[in-house]
Coordinates of N, CA and C in Angstrom, one line a residue:
Chain A
A3 N 0.8 -1.2 0.0 CA 0.0 0.0 0.0 C 0.9 1.3 0.0
Q4 N 0.4 2.3 -0.6 CA 1.1 3.5 -0.7 C 1.2 4.1 0.7
S5 N 2.4 4.7 1.0 CA 2.5 5.4 2.3 C 3.4 6.6 2.2
V6 N 3.2 7.5 3.1 CA 4.0 8.7 3.2 C 4.6 8.8 4.6
T7 N 5.9 9.0 4.7 CA 6.5 9.1 6.0 C 7.2 10.4 6.1
Q8 N 7.2 10.9 7.3 CA 8.0 12.1 7.7 C 8.8 11.8 8.9
P9 N 10.1 11.5 8.7 CA 10.9 11.0 9.8 C 11.1 11.9 11.0
D10 N 10.9 13.2 10.8 CA 11.2 14.2 11.9 C 9.8 14.6 12.5
I11 N 9.6 14.4 13.8 CA 8.4 14.8 14.4 C 8.5 16.3 14.7
H12 N 9.7 16.8 15.1 CA 9.8 18.2 15.5 C 11.2 18.7 15.1
I13 N 11.2 19.8 14.5 CA 12.5 20.5 14.1 C 12.5 21.9 14.6
T14 N 13.7 22.3 15.2 CA 13.8 23.7 15.6 C 15.0 24.3 14.9
V15 N 14.7 25.5 14.3 CA 15.8 26.2 13.6 C 15.7 27.7 14.0
S16 N 16.8 28.3 13.8 CA 16.9 29.8 14.1 C 16.4 30.6 13.0
E17 N 15.8 31.7 13.3 CA 15.3 32.6 12.2 C 16.5 33.0 11.3
G18 N 16.3 32.9 10.0 CA 17.3 33.2 9.0 C 18.1 32.0 8.6
A19 N 18.0 30.9 9.3 CA 18.7 29.7 8.9 C 17.9 28.9 7.8
S20 N 18.6 28.0 7.1 CA 18.0 27.2 6.1 C 17.2 26.1 6.7
L21 N 16.3 25.6 5.9 CA 15.4 24.5 6.5 C 15.2 23.4 5.4
E22 N 15.2 22.2 5.9 CA 14.8 21.1 5.1 C 14.0 20.1 5.9
L23 N 12.8 19.8 5.4 CA 11.9 18.9 6.0 C 11.8 17.7 5.1
R24 N 11.9 16.5 5.7 CA 12.0 15.3 4.9 C 10.6 14.6 4.7
C25 N 10.5 14.1 3.6 CA 9.3 13.3 3.2 C 9.7 12.1 2.4
N26 N 9.3 10.9 2.7 CA 9.6 9.7 1.9 C 8.3 9.1 1.6
Y27 N 8.2 8.5 0.4 CA 7.0 7.8 -0.1 C 7.3 6.4 -0.5
S28 N 6.3 5.6 -0.5 CA 6.4 4.3 -1.1 C 5.3 4.2 -2.1
Y29 N 5.6 4.0 -3.4 CA 4.6 4.0 -4.4 C 5.3 3.4 -5.7
G30 N 4.6 2.5 -6.4 CA 5.2 1.9 -7.5 C 5.4 2.8 -8.7
A31 N 4.4 3.6 -9.0 CA 4.5 4.4 -10.2 C 5.0 5.8 -9.8
T32 N 5.1 6.7 -10.7 CA 5.5 8.1 -10.4 C 4.4 8.7 -9.6
P33 N 4.7 9.1 -8.4 CA 3.6 9.6 -7.5 C 3.3 11.1 -7.8
Y34 N 2.1 11.5 -7.4 CA 1.8 12.9 -7.2 C 2.0 13.2 -5.7
L35 N 2.7 14.3 -5.5 CA 3.1 14.6 -4.1 C 2.8 16.1 -3.8
F36 N 2.4 16.3 -2.5 CA 2.0 17.6 -2.1 C 2.6 17.9 -0.7
W37 N 2.9 19.2 -0.5 CA 3.2 19.7 0.8 C 2.2 20.7 1.3
Y38 N 1.7 20.5 2.5 CA 0.8 21.4 3.1 C 1.4 22.0 4.4
V39 N 0.9 23.2 4.8 CA 1.3 23.8 6.0 C 0.0 24.1 6.9
Q40 N 0.1 23.9 8.2 CA -1.0 24.2 9.1 C -0.5 25.1 10.2
S41 N -1.0 26.3 10.3 CA -0.7 27.1 11.4 C -1.7 26.7 12.6
P42 N -1.3 27.0 13.8 CA -2.1 26.6 14.9 C -3.6 27.0 14.8
G43 N -4.5 26.1 15.0 CA -5.9 26.4 15.0 C -6.4 26.7 13.6
Q44 N -5.7 26.4 12.6 CA -6.1 26.7 11.2 C -6.3 25.4 10.4
G45 N -6.9 25.6 9.2 CA -6.9 24.5 8.2 C -5.6 24.3 7.6
L46 N -5.5 23.4 6.6 CA -4.2 23.2 5.9 C -4.2 24.0 4.6
Q47 N -3.0 24.5 4.3 CA -2.9 25.3 3.1 C -1.8 24.7 2.2
L48 N -2.1 24.6 1.0 CA -1.2 24.0 0.0 C 0.0 24.8 -0.2
L49 N 1.2 24.3 0.0 CA 2.5 25.0 -0.3 C 2.9 24.8 -1.7
L50 N 2.9 23.5 -2.2 CA 3.3 23.2 -3.5 C 2.9 21.8 -3.8
K51 N 3.1 21.4 -5.1 CA 2.7 20.1 -5.6 C 3.6 19.7 -6.7
Y52 N 3.8 18.4 -6.8 CA 4.5 17.7 -7.9 C 3.6 16.8 -8.6
F53 N 3.5 17.0 -9.9 CA 2.8 16.0 -10.7 C 3.7 15.3 -11.7
S54 N 4.5 16.0 -12.4 CA 5.5 15.4 -13.3 C 6.4 16.5 -13.8
G55 N 7.3 16.2 -14.7 CA 8.2 17.2 -15.2 C 9.3 17.6 -14.3
D56 N 9.6 18.9 -14.3 CA 10.7 19.4 -13.5 C 10.7 18.9 -12.1
T57 N 11.7 18.3 -11.6 CA 11.7 17.7 -10.3 C 11.9 18.7 -9.2
L58 N 12.3 19.9 -9.5 CA 12.3 21.0 -8.5 C 11.1 21.9 -8.6
V59 N 10.3 21.9 -7.6 CA 9.0 22.6 -7.6 C 9.1 23.8 -6.7
Q60 N 8.6 24.9 -7.2 CA 8.5 26.1 -6.4 C 7.1 26.3 -5.9
G61 N 7.1 26.8 -4.7 CA 5.8 27.0 -4.0 C 5.6 28.4 -3.5
I62 N 4.6 28.5 -2.7 CA 4.3 29.8 -2.1 C 5.2 30.0 -0.9
K63 N 5.3 31.3 -0.4 CA 6.1 31.6 0.8 C 7.5 31.3 0.7
G64 N 8.1 31.2 -0.5 CA 9.5 31.0 -0.6 C 10.0 29.5 -0.5
F65 N 9.0 28.6 -0.4 CA 9.3 27.2 -0.3 C 9.6 26.5 -1.6
E66 N 10.4 25.5 -1.6 CA 10.6 24.7 -2.8 C 10.7 23.2 -2.3
A67 N 10.5 22.3 -3.2 CA 10.7 20.9 -2.9 C 11.3 20.2 -4.1
E68 N 12.1 19.2 -3.8 CA 12.7 18.4 -4.9 C 12.3 17.0 -4.9
F69 N 11.8 16.5 -6.0 CA 11.4 15.1 -6.1 C 12.7 14.3 -6.5
K70 N 13.0 13.3 -5.7 CA 14.1 12.4 -6.1 C 13.6 10.9 -6.1
R71 N 13.5 10.4 -7.3 CA 13.0 9.1 -7.4 C 13.9 8.1 -6.8
S72 N 15.2 8.3 -7.0 CA 16.2 7.3 -6.5 C 16.2 7.2 -5.0
Q73 N 15.7 8.2 -4.3 CA 15.7 8.2 -2.9 C 14.2 8.1 -2.3
S74 N 13.3 8.0 -3.2 CA 11.9 8.0 -2.9 C 11.6 9.2 -1.9
S75 N 12.1 10.4 -2.3 CA 11.9 11.5 -1.4 C 11.3 12.7 -2.1
F76 N 10.8 13.6 -1.3 CA 10.2 14.8 -1.7 C 10.4 15.8 -0.6
N77 N 11.6 16.2 -0.4 CA 11.9 17.1 0.7 C 11.6 18.6 0.5
L78 N 11.1 19.2 1.5 CA 10.8 20.6 1.4 C 11.9 21.5 1.9
R79 N 12.2 22.6 1.3 CA 13.3 23.4 1.6 C 12.9 24.9 1.6
K80 N 13.6 25.6 2.4 CA 13.5 27.1 2.4 C 14.9 27.6 2.8
P81 N 15.4 28.6 2.0 CA 16.8 29.0 2.3 C 16.9 29.9 3.5
S82 N 15.9 30.6 3.9 CA 16.0 31.5 5.1 C 14.6 31.5 5.8
V83 N 14.6 30.9 7.0 CA 13.3 30.7 7.7 C 12.9 32.0 8.4
H84 N 11.6 32.3 8.3 CA 11.1 33.5 9.1 C 10.3 33.0 10.2
W85 N 10.1 33.8 11.3 CA 9.4 33.4 12.5 C 8.0 32.9 12.1
S86 N 7.4 33.5 11.1 CA 6.0 33.2 10.7 C 5.9 31.8 10.1
D87 N 7.1 31.1 9.8 CA 7.0 29.8 9.2 C 6.8 28.7 10.3
A88 N 6.8 29.1 11.6 CA 6.5 28.1 12.6 C 5.1 27.6 12.4
A89 N 5.0 26.3 12.3 CA 3.8 25.6 11.9 C 4.0 24.1 11.9
E90 N 2.9 23.4 11.5 CA 3.0 22.0 11.2 C 3.0 21.8 9.7
Y91 N 3.9 20.9 9.3 CA 4.0 20.7 7.8 C 3.7 19.2 7.5
F92 N 2.8 19.0 6.5 CA 2.4 17.7 6.1 C 2.7 17.4 4.7
C93 N 3.3 16.2 4.4 CA 3.5 15.7 3.1 C 2.3 14.8 2.8
A94 N 1.9 14.8 1.5 CA 0.7 14.0 1.2 C 0.8 13.4 -0.2
A95 N 0.1 12.4 -0.5 CA 0.0 11.8 -1.8 C -1.4 11.2 -2.0
P96 N -2.0 11.3 -3.2 CA -3.3 10.7 -3.4 C -3.3 9.2 -3.5
M97 N -4.3 8.6 -3.0 CA -4.5 7.2 -3.1 C -5.9 6.9 -3.4
G98 N -6.2 6.6 -4.7 CA -7.5 6.4 -5.1 C -8.3 7.7 -5.0
Q99 N -9.5 7.6 -4.3 CA -10.3 8.7 -4.0 C -9.8 9.6 -2.8
N100 N -8.8 9.0 -2.1 CA -8.4 9.6 -0.9 C -7.0 10.2 -1.0
F101 N -6.6 10.7 0.1 CA -5.2 11.2 0.3 C -4.5 10.5 1.4
V102 N -3.2 10.2 1.3 CA -2.5 9.7 2.4 C -1.6 10.8 2.9
F103 N -1.7 11.1 4.2 CA -0.9 12.2 4.8 C 0.2 11.6 5.6
G104 N 1.3 12.2 5.6 CA 2.4 11.9 6.6 C 1.9 12.3 8.0
P105 N 2.7 11.9 9.0 CA 2.3 12.3 10.4 C 2.5 13.7 10.7
G106 N 3.3 14.4 9.9 CA 3.5 15.9 10.1 C 4.9 16.1 10.8
T107 N 5.4 17.3 10.5 CA 6.6 17.7 11.2 C 6.3 19.1 11.8
R108 N 6.5 19.3 13.1 CA 6.3 20.6 13.7 C 7.6 21.4 13.7
L109 N 7.5 22.6 13.1 CA 8.6 23.5 13.0 C 8.5 24.6 14.0
S110 N 9.6 24.7 14.8 CA 9.7 25.8 15.8 C 10.8 26.7 15.2
V111 N 10.7 28.0 15.4 CA 11.7 29.0 14.9 C 12.1 29.8 16.1
L112 N 13.4 29.8 16.4 CA 14.0 30.6 17.4 C 14.4 32.0 16.9
P113 N 14.1 33.0 17.8 CA 14.4 34.3 17.3 C 15.9 34.6 17.2
Chain B
S10 N -14.4 32.0 -7.6 CA -13.5 31.1 -6.9 C -14.2 30.2 -5.9
Q11 N -13.5 29.1 -5.6 CA -14.1 28.2 -4.6 C -13.8 28.5 -3.2
T12 N -14.7 28.3 -2.3 CA -14.5 28.5 -0.9 C -15.2 27.4 -0.2
I13 N -14.6 27.1 1.0 CA -15.2 26.0 1.8 C -15.4 26.6 3.2
H14 N -16.6 26.3 3.8 CA -16.9 26.9 5.1 C -17.2 25.7 6.1
Q15 N -16.9 26.0 7.3 CA -17.2 25.0 8.4 C -17.9 25.8 9.5
W16 N -18.9 25.1 10.0 CA -19.6 25.7 11.1 C -20.0 24.7 12.2
P17 N -19.9 24.9 13.5 CA -19.3 26.2 14.0 C -17.8 26.1 14.1
A18 N -17.1 27.2 14.5 CA -15.7 27.3 14.6 C -15.2 26.6 15.8
T19 N -15.9 26.7 16.9 CA -15.6 26.0 18.1 C -16.9 25.5 18.8
L20 N -16.7 24.5 19.6 CA -17.9 23.8 20.2 C -17.4 23.1 21.4
V21 N -18.2 23.3 22.5 CA -17.9 22.6 23.8 C -19.2 21.9 24.1
Q22 N -19.1 20.6 24.2 CA -20.3 19.7 24.4 C -20.1 18.7 25.6
P23 N -21.1 18.4 26.3 CA -20.9 17.4 27.4 C -21.0 16.0 26.8
V24 N -20.3 15.1 27.5 CA -20.4 13.7 27.1 C -21.8 13.2 27.0
G25 N -22.1 12.5 25.9 CA -23.4 11.9 25.7 C -24.4 12.8 24.9
S26 N -23.9 14.0 24.6 CA -24.8 14.9 23.9 C -24.6 14.7 22.4
P27 N -25.6 15.1 21.6 CA -25.4 14.9 20.1 C -24.5 16.0 19.5
L28 N -24.1 15.7 18.2 CA -23.2 16.5 17.5 C -23.7 16.7 16.1
S29 N -23.5 17.9 15.6 CA -23.7 18.2 14.2 C -22.7 19.2 13.7
L30 N -21.8 18.9 12.8 CA -20.9 19.8 12.2 C -21.2 19.9 10.8
E31 N -21.1 21.1 10.3 CA -21.5 21.3 8.9 C -20.4 21.9 8.0
C32 N -20.3 21.4 6.8 CA -19.3 21.8 5.9 C -20.0 22.1 4.5
T33 N -19.7 23.3 4.0 CA -20.3 23.7 2.7 C -19.2 24.2 1.8
V34 N -19.4 23.9 0.5 CA -18.4 24.3 -0.5 C -19.2 25.2 -1.5
E35 N -18.5 26.3 -1.9 CA -19.1 27.2 -2.9 C -18.2 27.2 -4.1
G36 N -18.8 27.5 -5.3 CA -18.0 27.7 -6.5 C -17.5 26.5 -7.2
T37 N -18.1 25.3 -6.9 CA -17.7 24.1 -7.6 C -18.9 23.2 -7.6
S38 N -18.9 22.2 -8.4 CA -20.0 21.2 -8.4 C -19.4 19.8 -8.4
N39 N -20.1 18.9 -7.9 CA -19.7 17.5 -7.8 C -18.3 17.3 -7.1
P40 N -18.1 18.0 -6.0 CA -16.8 17.7 -5.4 C -16.8 16.4 -4.6
N41 N -15.6 15.9 -4.5 CA -15.4 14.8 -3.5 C -15.2 15.6 -2.1
L42 N -15.9 15.1 -1.1 CA -15.8 15.7 0.2 C -15.2 14.8 1.3
Y43 N -14.5 15.4 2.2 CA -13.8 14.6 3.2 C -14.0 15.2 4.6
W44 N -14.1 14.3 5.6 CA -14.0 14.7 7.0 C -12.7 14.1 7.6
Y45 N -11.9 14.9 8.3 CA -10.7 14.5 9.0 C -10.8 14.9 10.4
R46 N -10.1 14.2 11.3 CA -10.0 14.6 12.7 C -8.5 14.6 13.0
Q47 N -8.2 15.7 13.8 CA -6.8 15.8 14.4 C -7.0 15.8 15.9
A48 N -6.5 14.8 16.5 CA -6.4 14.8 18.0 C -5.2 15.7 18.3
A49 N -5.1 16.2 19.6 CA -4.0 17.1 20.0 C -2.7 16.5 19.7
G50 N -1.9 17.2 18.9 CA -0.5 16.8 18.6 C -0.4 15.6 17.7
R51 N -1.5 15.3 17.0 CA -1.5 14.1 16.1 C -1.7 14.5 14.7
G52 N -1.5 13.6 13.8 CA -1.7 13.9 12.4 C -3.2 13.8 12.0
L53 N -3.4 13.7 10.7 CA -4.8 13.7 10.2 C -5.3 12.3 10.1
Q54 N -6.5 12.1 10.6 CA -7.2 10.8 10.5 C -8.4 11.0 9.7
L55 N -8.4 10.3 8.5 CA -9.6 10.4 7.7 C -10.8 9.6 8.3
L56 N -11.9 10.3 8.4 CA -13.1 9.7 9.0 C -14.1 9.2 7.9
F57 N -14.4 10.1 7.0 CA -15.4 9.8 6.0 C -15.0 10.5 4.7
Y58 N -15.5 9.9 3.6 CA -15.4 10.7 2.3 C -16.6 10.4 1.5
S59 N -16.9 11.3 0.6 CA -18.1 11.2 -0.2 C -17.8 11.6 -1.7
V60 N -18.2 10.8 -2.6 CA -18.0 11.1 -4.0 C -19.3 11.6 -4.7
G61 N -20.4 11.7 -3.9 CA -21.7 12.2 -4.5 C -22.7 12.2 -3.4
I62 N -23.9 12.8 -3.7 CA -25.0 12.9 -2.8 C -25.4 11.5 -2.3
G63 N -25.5 11.4 -1.0 CA -25.9 10.2 -0.4 C -24.9 9.1 -0.4
Q64 N -23.7 9.3 -0.9 CA -22.7 8.3 -1.0 C -21.6 8.6 0.0
I65 N -21.5 7.8 1.1 CA -20.6 8.0 2.2 C -19.8 6.7 2.4
S66 N -18.5 6.9 2.5 CA -17.6 5.8 2.8 C -16.9 6.1 4.1
S67 N -17.0 5.1 5.0 CA -16.4 5.3 6.4 C -15.0 4.6 6.4
E68 N -14.1 5.3 7.0 CA -12.7 4.8 7.1 C -12.5 4.2 8.4
V69 N -13.1 4.7 9.4 CA -12.9 4.3 10.8 C -14.2 4.0 11.5
P70 N -14.5 2.8 12.0 CA -15.7 2.5 12.7 C -15.7 3.2 14.0
Q71 N -16.8 4.0 14.3 CA -16.8 4.7 15.6 C -18.2 5.2 15.7
N72 N -18.4 6.1 16.7 CA -19.8 6.5 17.0 C -20.1 7.8 16.2
L73 N -19.4 8.1 15.2 CA -19.7 9.2 14.3 C -20.3 8.7 13.0
S74 N -21.1 9.6 12.4 CA -21.6 9.3 11.1 C -21.6 10.5 10.2
A75 N -21.7 10.4 8.9 CA -21.7 11.5 8.0 C -22.8 11.4 7.0
S76 N -23.2 12.5 6.5 CA -24.3 12.6 5.5 C -24.0 13.6 4.5
R77 N -24.5 13.5 3.3 CA -24.4 14.4 2.2 C -25.7 14.7 1.6
P78 N -26.5 15.5 2.2 CA -27.9 15.8 1.7 C -27.9 16.6 0.4
Q79 N -26.9 17.4 0.2 CA -26.8 18.2 -1.0 C -25.4 18.0 -1.6
D80 N -25.3 18.4 -2.9 CA -24.0 18.3 -3.6 C -22.9 18.9 -2.9
R81 N -23.1 20.1 -2.3 CA -22.0 20.8 -1.7 C -22.1 20.9 -0.2
Q82 N -22.8 20.0 0.4 CA -23.0 20.0 1.9 C -22.6 18.7 2.5
F83 N -21.8 18.7 3.5 CA -21.3 17.5 4.1 C -21.5 17.7 5.6
I84 N -22.1 16.8 6.3 CA -22.4 16.9 7.7 C -21.8 15.8 8.5
L85 N -21.2 16.1 9.6 CA -20.7 15.1 10.5 C -21.5 15.1 11.8
S86 N -22.0 13.9 12.2 CA -22.9 13.8 13.3 C -22.5 12.7 14.3
S87 N -23.1 12.9 15.5 CA -23.0 11.8 16.5 C -24.3 11.9 17.3
K88 N -24.7 10.7 17.7 CA -25.9 10.7 18.6 C -25.5 10.9 20.1
K89 N -24.3 10.4 20.4 CA -23.8 10.5 21.8 C -22.3 10.7 21.8
L90 N -21.8 11.8 22.1 CA -20.4 12.1 22.1 C -19.7 11.4 23.2
L91 N -18.4 11.0 22.9 CA -17.5 10.5 23.9 C -16.4 11.5 24.1
L92 N -15.7 11.3 25.3 CA -14.5 12.2 25.6 C -13.5 12.1 24.4
S93 N -13.3 10.9 23.9 CA -12.3 10.7 22.8 C -12.7 11.4 21.5
D94 N -13.9 11.9 21.4 CA -14.3 12.6 20.2 C -13.7 14.0 20.1
S95 N -13.1 14.5 21.2 CA -12.5 15.8 21.2 C -11.4 15.9 20.2
G96 N -11.3 17.0 19.5 CA -10.3 17.2 18.5 C -10.6 18.3 17.6
F97 N -9.8 18.4 16.6 CA -10.0 19.4 15.6 C -10.5 18.8 14.3
Y98 N -11.7 19.2 13.8 CA -12.3 18.5 12.7 C -12.2 19.4 11.4
L99 N -11.6 18.7 10.4 CA -11.4 19.4 9.2 C -12.2 18.8 8.0
C100 N -12.8 19.7 7.3 CA -13.5 19.3 6.0 C -12.6 19.7 4.9
A101 N -12.6 18.9 3.8 CA -11.8 19.1 2.6 C -12.6 18.7 1.4
W102 N -12.2 19.3 0.3 CA -12.8 18.9 -1.0 C -11.8 18.8 -2.1
T103 N -12.1 18.0 -3.1 CA -11.3 17.9 -4.3 C -12.3 18.0 -5.5
G104 N -11.9 18.4 -6.6 CA -12.8 18.5 -7.7 C -12.4 17.5 -8.8
L105 N -13.2 17.5 -9.9 CA -13.0 16.8 -11.1 C -12.6 15.3 -10.8
A106 N -13.6 14.5 -10.4 CA -13.4 13.1 -10.2 C -12.6 12.4 -11.3
G107 N -11.6 11.7 -10.9 CA -10.8 11.0 -11.9 C -9.6 11.7 -12.3
V108 N -9.5 13.0 -11.9 CA -8.3 13.8 -12.2 C -7.7 14.1 -10.8
V109 N -6.4 14.0 -10.8 CA -5.7 14.2 -9.5 C -5.6 15.7 -9.2
N110 N -6.1 16.1 -8.1 CA -6.1 17.5 -7.7 C -5.7 17.6 -6.2
E111 N -5.3 18.7 -5.8 CA -5.0 18.8 -4.4 C -6.3 18.9 -3.6
Q112 N -6.2 18.6 -2.3 CA -7.4 18.8 -1.4 C -7.3 20.3 -0.9
F113 N -8.5 20.8 -0.8 CA -8.7 22.2 -0.3 C -9.4 22.0 1.1
F114 N -8.8 22.7 2.1 CA -9.3 22.5 3.4 C -10.1 23.7 4.0
G115 N -11.1 23.4 4.8 CA -11.8 24.4 5.5 C -11.0 24.9 6.7
P116 N -11.6 25.8 7.4 CA -10.8 26.4 8.6 C -10.9 25.5 9.8
G117 N -11.7 24.5 9.8 CA -11.8 23.6 11.0 C -12.8 24.0 12.0
T118 N -13.1 22.9 12.8 CA -14.0 23.1 14.0 C -13.3 22.5 15.2
R119 N -13.1 23.3 16.2 CA -12.5 22.7 17.5 C -13.6 22.2 18.4
L120 N -13.6 20.9 18.6 CA -14.6 20.3 19.5 C -14.0 19.9 20.8
T121 N -14.5 20.3 21.9 CA -14.1 19.9 23.2 C -15.3 19.2 23.8
V122 N -15.1 17.9 24.2 CA -16.1 17.1 24.9 C -15.7 17.0 26.4
L123 N -16.6 17.5 27.3 CA -16.3 17.5 28.7 C -17.1 16.5 29.5

């Protein structure tokens, strides 16, 4: 069965530092992959998505993600983190009519 | 443009009381609709999804139920709430059945069962 894993439950970075959040998937064919962000008490907002083509995907809020088939990964990156990026981040992939979400990574940002 | 609403935003209910949460989508037709729950500090748990009016699929057996009385309305209900029903409930939709699209989420309902 298709699955999405996020190895890091909680990550803390300093404001201005670079960020990489990991996402791994298991899927036979080329997957569709998504990254969502959830601020406390809010719904989920789509950051970016990968369907096909260029493996480096640009998203909103300065985020990007790179699809690496050889590593079954779709890691989310940002070169310089802002305090407002503190949130929960979810990687996701469709499965039939549904979506499979990773367990999420909570990002804390130090001033 | 499409928008998704959830009502109410917050709710505090005693154990054993009924529940009705509403989700409505505007600006699209024939959406797939979803109910998720997030317990505190946990990920997303898919509860129900619907591909059309009156069509409900349950992912987790529990004391909750869902209904879709209209194309763009999705309701989550319970006859008797349990303490374990506390959590953050999210409604989501996707469009164009058979085409992969992202899910769009509502603002959520915070339910506290006392």
